[in-house]
Each structure stands twice: as C-alpha cells, then as structure tokens.
Amino acid sequence: MRLVLLGPPGAGKGTQAYRLAERFEAILIGTGDIFRENVKGDTPLGREAKAYMENGELVPDDVVVRMALERLEQPDAAAGFILDGFPRTLRQAQALEQELSDQDRPLSAALKFVIHDEVAVKRLAGRRTCTRCTRTYNVEFKRPSKENVCDRCGGELVQRPDDREETVRHRLEVYHRDTEPLEFFFWERGLLREVDAEGTEDEVTDRAVEAIADLAEERA
Ligand SMILES: [Zn+2]
C-alpha cells in the first residue's frame, strides 16, 4: 500500500494515518518526523534544513523532497508507506511521482479527508489542553468532569495559541489555497478519493479502507 493523505487541520488526518498504517502494515512517514530524524541525526540534509529554520526561513522544496525521497528508499518502506504532510506543493508531488515511477512502485491512492470548515473550527477551537500532562479535551465533544481541570492529573486546561479561532480559520484558508492544485494533480491521475471525515474514528477508517478498495477495483 502506497498512500498520500490530504486533509485540512481538524480532519483527524494524523490519527487516520496511524490507523491505516497499522491496518495495511505500512510505515507511516510524517514530514515532522523526517525533519526531526535528520536534524537529530545531524545528517547533511538535517544541517541544511536547520540553517533555514534558525534563520526563520521556510525549508525550501528541494530539501524537503530529498529528505522524503531518502526516507522512501530505506528498506522498511519497501512493503508500503503512508505519507502524511508530504507532498505539500505541486513541485513536491511531481518529484515524488517521478521518483516512484523510476522505482516502478506507483502510488495506490491519494485520500482526501473532507470536513466542513465549521466542524473543523469546532473541533480545533474547542480543544483544551492540560498544561501538566498535555491530555486534550473539547468543550463540546469531550468535556472534563470539572470545568478547566484535567480528569487525569488535576492540571489546568488551556487553549493553545494554535487553536484560537482566528488562527484556525487562517490555517484553513491557507490549506484551501495551497492544496487545491495538489488535489487536482492527483485527480487528473485518477488517484484521488474523498473520504468523509465527520464521524467517529472507526467510521472514518472504514470509509478510507473502502475508498482504497473501490479504487483498486476500478483500476484493476
Ligand atoms: Zn492533565
């Protein structure tokens, strides 16, 4: 199984990536992890990326691409992989496609987790995080038994700056602007499938598995 996952903040993509990796016995490759591994391992690419980050600059496309492609070449990725957070731009998608085609192991599907903006805002802006143990709650969906107090450790619950409503709305705007070309790229290749991401984690996973099976059948 070789998957690319797309979806806005609040769609639960990270959770689904983890669940799908388990289901298909594929490795999960998240861009954040690749960055951390390279920086921590002090690799040439890690040093390059770090220099940009320390200057407050975005790590350029080609550094991101080289990191991701290097990760895909490692033996544990041979059986299958799930990409979460990569590709993020058209150039990255093109580089990925080229590399996978050279290796004769094309993508199985690109899944787009779909959620209404208003639902995403409720999920994210409603989130409260324990200042002591980092457990998360939601003022609407997962309340603590005592307001603003963590059930587990008694710590104080706060809203992280990233979860403030205006920040969430901005992140959603950026997502829509930047990933639409990417969706089109995968759609043109017949790889894009939409998955309704509103519902329980189990429901969403089932829908994703079904979408992958449908696509495989169609392409067989
Ligand atoms: Zn706590």
PDB file of C-alpha atoms and ligand atoms in Angstrom:
ATOM      1  CA  MET A   1       0.000   0.000   0.000  1.00  0.00           C
ATOM      2  CA  ARG A   2       1.375   3.361  -1.040  1.00  0.00           C
ATOM      3  CA  LEU A   3      -0.790   6.236   0.086  1.00  0.00           C
ATOM      4  CA  VAL A   4      -0.778  10.008   0.179  1.00  0.00           C
ATOM      5  CA  LEU A   5      -3.118  11.638   2.697  1.00  0.00           C
ATOM      6  CA  LEU A   6      -4.592  15.107   2.253  1.00  0.00           C
ATOM      7  CA  GLY A   7      -6.902  16.988   4.563  1.00  0.00           C
ATOM      8  CA  PRO A   8      -7.348  20.250   6.443  1.00  0.00           C
ATOM      9  CA  PRO A   9      -6.406  20.827  10.065  1.00  0.00           C
ATOM     10  CA  GLY A  10      -9.106  19.304  12.245  1.00  0.00           C
ATOM     11  CA  ALA A  11      -9.907  16.450   9.857  1.00  0.00           C
ATOM     12  CA  GLY A  12      -8.128  13.920  12.073  1.00  0.00           C
ATOM     13  CA  LYS A  13      -5.669  13.021   9.323  1.00  0.00           C
ATOM     14  CA  GLY A  14      -2.835  12.226  11.739  1.00  0.00           C
ATOM     15  CA  THR A  15      -4.961   9.733  13.649  1.00  0.00           C
ATOM     16  CA  GLN A  16      -6.183   8.112  10.449  1.00  0.00           C
ATOM     17  CA  ALA A  17      -2.643   7.932   9.074  1.00  0.00           C
ATOM     18  CA  TYR A  18      -1.616   5.978  12.145  1.00  0.00           C
ATOM     19  CA  ARG A  19      -4.626   3.652  11.959  1.00  0.00           C
ATOM     20  CA  LEU A  20      -4.215   2.996   8.221  1.00  0.00           C
ATOM     21  CA  ALA A  21      -0.505   2.267   8.686  1.00  0.00           C
ATOM     22  CA  GLU A  22      -1.426  -0.401  11.246  1.00  0.00           C
ATOM     23  CA  ARG A  23      -4.199  -1.817   9.093  1.00  0.00           C
ATOM     24  CA  PHE A  24      -2.025  -2.154   5.990  1.00  0.00           C
ATOM     25  CA  GLU A  25       1.234  -2.897   7.797  1.00  0.00           C
ATOM     26  CA  ALA A  26       2.806   0.052   6.051  1.00  0.00           C
ATOM     27  CA  ILE A  27       5.186   2.520   7.599  1.00  0.00           C
ATOM     28  CA  LEU A  28       3.958   5.962   8.435  1.00  0.00           C
ATOM     29  CA  ILE A  29       6.067   8.805   7.129  1.00  0.00           C
ATOM     30  CA  GLY A  30       5.222  12.195   8.574  1.00  0.00           C
ATOM     31  CA  THR A  31       7.168  15.252   7.489  1.00  0.00           C
ATOM     32  CA  GLY A  32       7.653  16.355  11.072  1.00  0.00           C
ATOM     33  CA  ASP A  33       9.308  13.026  11.930  1.00  0.00           C
ATOM     34  CA  ILE A  34      11.591  13.146   8.908  1.00  0.00           C
ATOM     35  CA  PHE A  35      12.706  16.646   9.882  1.00  0.00           C
ATOM     36  CA  ARG A  36      13.368  15.670  13.467  1.00  0.00           C
ATOM     37  CA  GLU A  37      15.244  12.491  12.486  1.00  0.00           C
ATOM     38  CA  ASN A  38      17.506  14.364  10.087  1.00  0.00           C
ATOM     39  CA  VAL A  39      18.185  17.232  12.450  1.00  0.00           C
ATOM     40  CA  LYS A  40      18.758  14.890  15.390  1.00  0.00           C
ATOM     41  CA  GLY A  41      20.962  12.571  13.330  1.00  0.00           C
ATOM     42  CA  ASP A  42      22.881  15.635  12.136  1.00  0.00           C
ATOM     43  CA  THR A  43      22.729  14.454   8.504  1.00  0.00           C
ATOM     44  CA  PRO A  44      23.822  16.813   5.703  1.00  0.00           C
ATOM     45  CA  LEU A  45      20.160  17.436   4.862  1.00  0.00           C
ATOM     46  CA  GLY A  46      19.364  17.947   8.521  1.00  0.00           C
ATOM     47  CA  ARG A  47      22.073  20.578   8.824  1.00  0.00           C
ATOM     48  CA  GLU A  48      20.801  22.299   5.700  1.00  0.00           C
ATOM     49  CA  ALA A  49      17.234  22.364   6.989  1.00  0.00           C
ATOM     50  CA  LYS A  50      18.341  23.571  10.401  1.00  0.00           C
ATOM     51  CA  ALA A  51      20.190  26.530   8.904  1.00  0.00           C
ATOM     52  CA  TYR A  52      16.993  27.709   7.216  1.00  0.00           C
ATOM     53  CA  MET A  53      14.874  27.179  10.307  1.00  0.00           C
ATOM     54  CA  GLU A  54      17.320  29.043  12.543  1.00  0.00           C
ATOM     55  CA  ASN A  55      17.065  31.998  10.188  1.00  0.00           C
ATOM     56  CA  GLY A  56      13.312  31.835  10.475  1.00  0.00           C
ATOM     57  CA  GLU A  57      13.023  30.800   6.844  1.00  0.00           C
ATOM     58  CA  LEU A  58      10.936  28.071   5.282  1.00  0.00           C
ATOM     59  CA  VAL A  59      12.902  24.971   4.369  1.00  0.00           C
ATOM     60  CA  PRO A  60      12.957  25.002   0.543  1.00  0.00           C
ATOM     61  CA  ASP A  61      11.075  22.469  -1.541  1.00  0.00           C
ATOM     62  CA  ASP A  62      14.113  20.590  -2.770  1.00  0.00           C
ATOM     63  CA  VAL A  63      15.441  19.944   0.748  1.00  0.00           C
ATOM     64  CA  VAL A  64      12.057  18.631   1.841  1.00  0.00           C
ATOM     65  CA  VAL A  65      11.827  16.489  -1.277  1.00  0.00           C
ATOM     66  CA  ARG A  66      15.287  14.999  -0.823  1.00  0.00           C
ATOM     67  CA  MET A  67      14.554  14.158   2.801  1.00  0.00           C
ATOM     68  CA  ALA A  68      11.275  12.453   1.934  1.00  0.00           C
ATOM     69  CA  LEU A  69      12.674  10.536  -1.037  1.00  0.00           C
ATOM     70  CA  GLU A  70      15.634   9.359   1.007  1.00  0.00           C
ATOM     71  CA  ARG A  71      13.241   8.046   3.626  1.00  0.00           C
ATOM     72  CA  LEU A  72      11.256   6.184   0.949  1.00  0.00           C
ATOM     73  CA  GLU A  73      14.392   4.390  -0.183  1.00  0.00           C
ATOM     74  CA  GLN A  74      15.012   2.794   3.192  1.00  0.00           C
ATOM     75  CA  PRO A  75      14.283  -0.954   3.320  1.00  0.00           C
ATOM     76  CA  ASP A  76      11.368  -0.710   5.747  1.00  0.00           C
ATOM     77  CA  ALA A  77       9.456   1.396   3.196  1.00  0.00           C
ATOM     78  CA  ALA A  78       9.605  -1.349   0.567  1.00  0.00           C
ATOM     79  CA  ALA A  79       6.454  -3.104   1.820  1.00  0.00           C
ATOM     80  CA  GLY A  80       4.386   0.071   1.759  1.00  0.00           C
ATOM     81  CA  PHE A  81       4.116   3.581   3.137  1.00  0.00           C
ATOM     82  CA  ILE A  82       1.662   6.227   4.126  1.00  0.00           C
ATOM     83  CA  LEU A  83       2.676   9.832   3.596  1.00  0.00           C
ATOM     84  CA  ASP A  84       1.245  12.432   5.946  1.00  0.00           C
ATOM     85  CA  GLY A  85       2.239  16.040   5.305  1.00  0.00           C
ATOM     86  CA  PHE A  86       4.098  15.337   2.076  1.00  0.00           C
ATOM     87  CA  PRO A  87       3.755  16.318  -0.702  1.00  0.00           C
ATOM     88  CA  ARG A  88       2.545  19.779   0.213  1.00  0.00           C
ATOM     89  CA  THR A  89       3.212  21.584  -3.067  1.00  0.00           C
ATOM     90  CA  LEU A  90       2.879  20.711  -6.752  1.00  0.00           C
ATOM     91  CA  ARG A  91       6.647  20.588  -7.161  1.00  0.00           C
ATOM     92  CA  GLN A  92       6.925  18.101  -4.339  1.00  0.00           C
ATOM     93  CA  ALA A  93       4.158  15.991  -5.887  1.00  0.00           C
ATOM     94  CA  GLN A  94       5.917  15.977  -9.256  1.00  0.00           C
ATOM     95  CA  ALA A  95       9.223  14.960  -7.676  1.00  0.00           C
ATOM     96  CA  LEU A  96       7.505  12.176  -5.762  1.00  0.00           C
ATOM     97  CA  GLU A  97       5.749  10.906  -8.870  1.00  0.00           C
ATOM     98  CA  GLN A  98       8.977  10.883 -10.859  1.00  0.00           C
ATOM     99  CA  GLU A  99      10.885   9.017  -8.184  1.00  0.00           C
ATOM    100  CA  LEU A 100       8.188   6.398  -7.649  1.00  0.00           C
ATOM    101  CA  SER A 101       7.835   5.870 -11.361  1.00  0.00           C
ATOM    102  CA  ASP A 102      11.612   5.381 -11.676  1.00  0.00           C
ATOM    103  CA  GLN A 103      11.366   2.724  -8.987  1.00  0.00           C
ATOM    104  CA  ASP A 104       8.301   1.173 -10.606  1.00  0.00           C
ATOM    105  CA  ARG A 105       6.213   1.425  -7.461  1.00  0.00           C
ATOM    106  CA  PRO A 106       3.424   3.904  -8.220  1.00  0.00           C
ATOM    107  CA  LEU A 107       1.020   5.310  -5.643  1.00  0.00           C
ATOM    108  CA  SER A 108      -2.055   3.260  -4.747  1.00  0.00           C
ATOM    109  CA  ALA A 109      -4.219   6.275  -3.898  1.00  0.00           C
ATOM    110  CA  ALA A 110      -4.398   9.818  -2.603  1.00  0.00           C
ATOM    111  CA  LEU A 111      -7.079  10.143   0.050  1.00  0.00           C
ATOM    112  CA  LYS A 112      -8.622  13.499   0.784  1.00  0.00           C
ATOM    113  CA  PHE A 113     -10.249  13.724   4.213  1.00  0.00           C
ATOM    114  CA  VAL A 114     -13.188  16.074   3.852  1.00  0.00           C
ATOM    115  CA  ILE A 115     -14.697  18.073   6.668  1.00  0.00           C
ATOM    116  CA  HIS A 116     -16.797  21.251   6.718  1.00  0.00           C
ATOM    117  CA  ASP A 117     -14.800  24.276   7.833  1.00  0.00           C
ATOM    118  CA  GLU A 118     -17.287  24.934  10.620  1.00  0.00           C
ATOM    119  CA  VAL A 119     -16.815  21.434  12.008  1.00  0.00           C
ATOM    120  CA  ALA A 120     -13.047  21.797  11.850  1.00  0.00           C
ATOM    121  CA  VAL A 121     -13.285  25.089  13.716  1.00  0.00           C
ATOM    122  CA  LYS A 122     -15.446  23.494  16.419  1.00  0.00           C
ATOM    123  CA  ARG A 123     -13.045  20.600  16.802  1.00  0.00           C
ATOM    124  CA  LEU A 124      -9.931  22.748  16.988  1.00  0.00           C
ATOM    125  CA  ALA A 125     -11.117  25.952  18.625  1.00  0.00           C
ATOM    126  CA  GLY A 126     -12.983  23.866  21.212  1.00  0.00           C
ATOM    127  CA  ARG A 127      -9.854  21.993  22.164  1.00  0.00           C
ATOM    128  CA  ARG A 128      -8.386  22.486  25.624  1.00  0.00           C
ATOM    129  CA  THR A 129      -5.017  21.080  26.571  1.00  0.00           C
ATOM    130  CA  CYS A 130      -3.771  20.131  30.027  1.00  0.00           C
ATOM    131  CA  THR A 131      -0.819  22.312  30.986  1.00  0.00           C
ATOM    132  CA  ARG A 132       0.615  19.492  33.061  1.00  0.00           C
ATOM    133  CA  CYS A 133       0.139  16.211  31.119  1.00  0.00           C
ATOM    134  CA  THR A 134      -0.870  17.545  27.629  1.00  0.00           C
ATOM    135  CA  ARG A 135      -4.039  15.430  27.511  1.00  0.00           C
ATOM    136  CA  THR A 136      -6.631  17.115  25.286  1.00  0.00           C
ATOM    137  CA  TYR A 137     -10.333  17.770  25.834  1.00  0.00           C
ATOM    138  CA  ASN A 138     -13.047  19.526  23.867  1.00  0.00           C
ATOM    139  CA  VAL A 139     -15.573  21.965  25.293  1.00  0.00           C
ATOM    140  CA  GLU A 140     -18.224  20.420  23.075  1.00  0.00           C
ATOM    141  CA  PHE A 141     -17.314  16.802  22.406  1.00  0.00           C
ATOM    142  CA  LYS A 142     -15.084  15.694  25.253  1.00  0.00           C
ATOM    143  CA  ARG A 143     -15.633  17.719  28.384  1.00  0.00           C
ATOM    144  CA  PRO A 144     -13.677  17.225  31.592  1.00  0.00           C
ATOM    145  CA  SER A 145     -15.874  16.397  34.594  1.00  0.00           C
ATOM    146  CA  LYS A 146     -14.842  19.678  36.205  1.00  0.00           C
ATOM    147  CA  GLU A 147     -14.535  22.769  34.030  1.00  0.00           C
ATOM    148  CA  ASN A 148     -10.941  23.617  33.037  1.00  0.00           C
ATOM    149  CA  VAL A 149      -9.479  20.864  35.214  1.00  0.00           C
ATOM    150  CA  CYS A 150      -7.788  17.745  33.867  1.00  0.00           C
ATOM    151  CA  ASP A 151      -9.547  14.491  34.846  1.00  0.00           C
ATOM    152  CA  ARG A 152      -6.303  12.611  34.879  1.00  0.00           C
ATOM    153  CA  CYS A 153      -3.888  14.837  36.755  1.00  0.00           C
ATOM    154  CA  GLY A 154      -5.846  17.827  38.054  1.00  0.00           C
ATOM    155  CA  GLY A 155      -3.800  20.213  35.895  1.00  0.00           C
ATOM    156  CA  GLU A 156      -5.232  23.397  34.419  1.00  0.00           C
ATOM    157  CA  LEU A 157      -6.737  23.223  30.914  1.00  0.00           C
ATOM    158  CA  VAL A 158      -5.940  25.999  28.455  1.00  0.00           C
ATOM    159  CA  GLN A 159      -6.458  26.799  24.796  1.00  0.00           C
ATOM    160  CA  ARG A 160      -3.203  26.625  22.856  1.00  0.00           C
ATOM    161  CA  PRO A 161      -2.477  29.717  20.705  1.00  0.00           C
ATOM    162  CA  ASP A 162      -2.597  27.483  17.609  1.00  0.00           C
ATOM    163  CA  ASP A 163      -6.165  26.527  18.459  1.00  0.00           C
ATOM    164  CA  ARG A 164      -7.560  30.049  18.736  1.00  0.00           C
ATOM    165  CA  GLU A 165     -10.480  30.502  16.377  1.00  0.00           C
ATOM    166  CA  GLU A 166      -8.901  33.205  14.208  1.00  0.00           C
ATOM    167  CA  THR A 167      -5.714  31.154  13.906  1.00  0.00           C
ATOM    168  CA  VAL A 168      -7.715  28.066  12.980  1.00  0.00           C
ATOM    169  CA  ARG A 169      -9.627  29.990  10.306  1.00  0.00           C
ATOM    170  CA  HIS A 170      -6.389  31.299   8.888  1.00  0.00           C
ATOM    171  CA  ARG A 171      -4.868  27.807   8.807  1.00  0.00           C
ATOM    172  CA  LEU A 172      -7.958  26.561   6.960  1.00  0.00           C
ATOM    173  CA  GLU A 173      -7.696  29.354   4.401  1.00  0.00           C
ATOM    174  CA  VAL A 174      -4.045  28.592   3.773  1.00  0.00           C
ATOM    175  CA  TYR A 175      -4.885  24.923   3.432  1.00  0.00           C
ATOM    176  CA  HIS A 176      -7.602  25.530   0.836  1.00  0.00           C
ATOM    177  CA  ARG A 177      -5.393  27.885  -1.127  1.00  0.00           C
ATOM    178  CA  ASP A 178      -2.307  25.682  -1.163  1.00  0.00           C
ATOM    179  CA  THR A 179      -3.673  22.182  -1.543  1.00  0.00           C
ATOM    180  CA  GLU A 180      -6.320  22.608  -4.209  1.00  0.00           C
ATOM    181  CA  PRO A 181      -3.720  22.382  -7.024  1.00  0.00           C
ATOM    182  CA  LEU A 182      -2.423  19.253  -5.342  1.00  0.00           C
ATOM    183  CA  GLU A 183      -5.857  17.664  -5.292  1.00  0.00           C
ATOM    184  CA  PHE A 184      -6.228  18.397  -8.971  1.00  0.00           C
ATOM    185  CA  PHE A 185      -2.836  16.813  -9.655  1.00  0.00           C
ATOM    186  CA  PHE A 186      -3.921  13.506  -8.084  1.00  0.00           C
ATOM    187  CA  TRP A 187      -7.431  13.732  -9.535  1.00  0.00           C
ATOM    188  CA  GLU A 188      -6.007  14.024 -13.058  1.00  0.00           C
ATOM    189  CA  ARG A 189      -4.132  10.773 -12.472  1.00  0.00           C
ATOM    190  CA  GLY A 190      -7.251   9.004 -11.255  1.00  0.00           C
ATOM    191  CA  LEU A 191      -5.778   8.597  -7.775  1.00  0.00           C
ATOM    192  CA  LEU A 192      -7.890  10.981  -5.715  1.00  0.00           C
ATOM    193  CA  ARG A 193     -10.649   9.671  -3.469  1.00  0.00           C
ATOM    194  CA  GLU A 194     -12.647  11.717  -0.986  1.00  0.00           C
ATOM    195  CA  VAL A 195     -13.317  10.347   2.473  1.00  0.00           C
ATOM    196  CA  ASP A 196     -15.981  11.906   4.686  1.00  0.00           C
ATOM    197  CA  ALA A 197     -14.024  12.746   7.847  1.00  0.00           C
ATOM    198  CA  GLU A 198     -17.014  13.646  10.013  1.00  0.00           C
ATOM    199  CA  GLY A 199     -17.939  10.816  12.369  1.00  0.00           C
ATOM    200  CA  THR A 200     -16.147   8.505  14.749  1.00  0.00           C
ATOM    201  CA  GLU A 201     -12.549   7.459  14.165  1.00  0.00           C
ATOM    202  CA  ASP A 202     -13.738   3.918  13.367  1.00  0.00           C
ATOM    203  CA  GLU A 203     -16.270   5.156  10.820  1.00  0.00           C
ATOM    204  CA  VAL A 204     -13.699   7.299   9.063  1.00  0.00           C
ATOM    205  CA  THR A 205     -11.160   4.465   8.954  1.00  0.00           C
ATOM    206  CA  ASP A 206     -13.778   2.124   7.465  1.00  0.00           C
ATOM    207  CA  ARG A 207     -14.618   4.702   4.800  1.00  0.00           C
ATOM    208  CA  ALA A 208     -10.958   5.152   3.959  1.00  0.00           C
ATOM    209  CA  VAL A 209     -10.388   1.406   3.604  1.00  0.00           C
ATOM    210  CA  GLU A 210     -13.478   1.153   1.418  1.00  0.00           C
ATOM    211  CA  ALA A 211     -12.339   4.031  -0.795  1.00  0.00           C
ATOM    212  CA  ILE A 212      -8.966   2.348  -1.305  1.00  0.00           C
ATOM    213  CA  ALA A 213     -10.630  -0.964  -2.195  1.00  0.00           C
ATOM    214  CA  ASP A 214     -13.007   0.753  -4.663  1.00  0.00           C
ATOM    215  CA  LEU A 215     -10.158   2.497  -6.366  1.00  0.00           C
ATOM    216  CA  ALA A 216      -8.094  -0.685  -6.621  1.00  0.00           C
ATOM    217  CA  GLU A 217     -11.059  -2.498  -8.174  1.00  0.00           C
ATOM    218  CA  GLU A 218     -11.656   0.302 -10.659  1.00  0.00           C
ATOM    219  CA  ARG A 219      -8.055   0.337 -11.755  1.00  0.00           C
ATOM    220  CA  ALA A 220      -7.657  -3.439 -11.974  1.00  0.00           C
TER     221      ALA A 220
HETATM  222 ZN    ZN B   1      -3.503  16.516  32.910  1.00  0.00          ZN
END
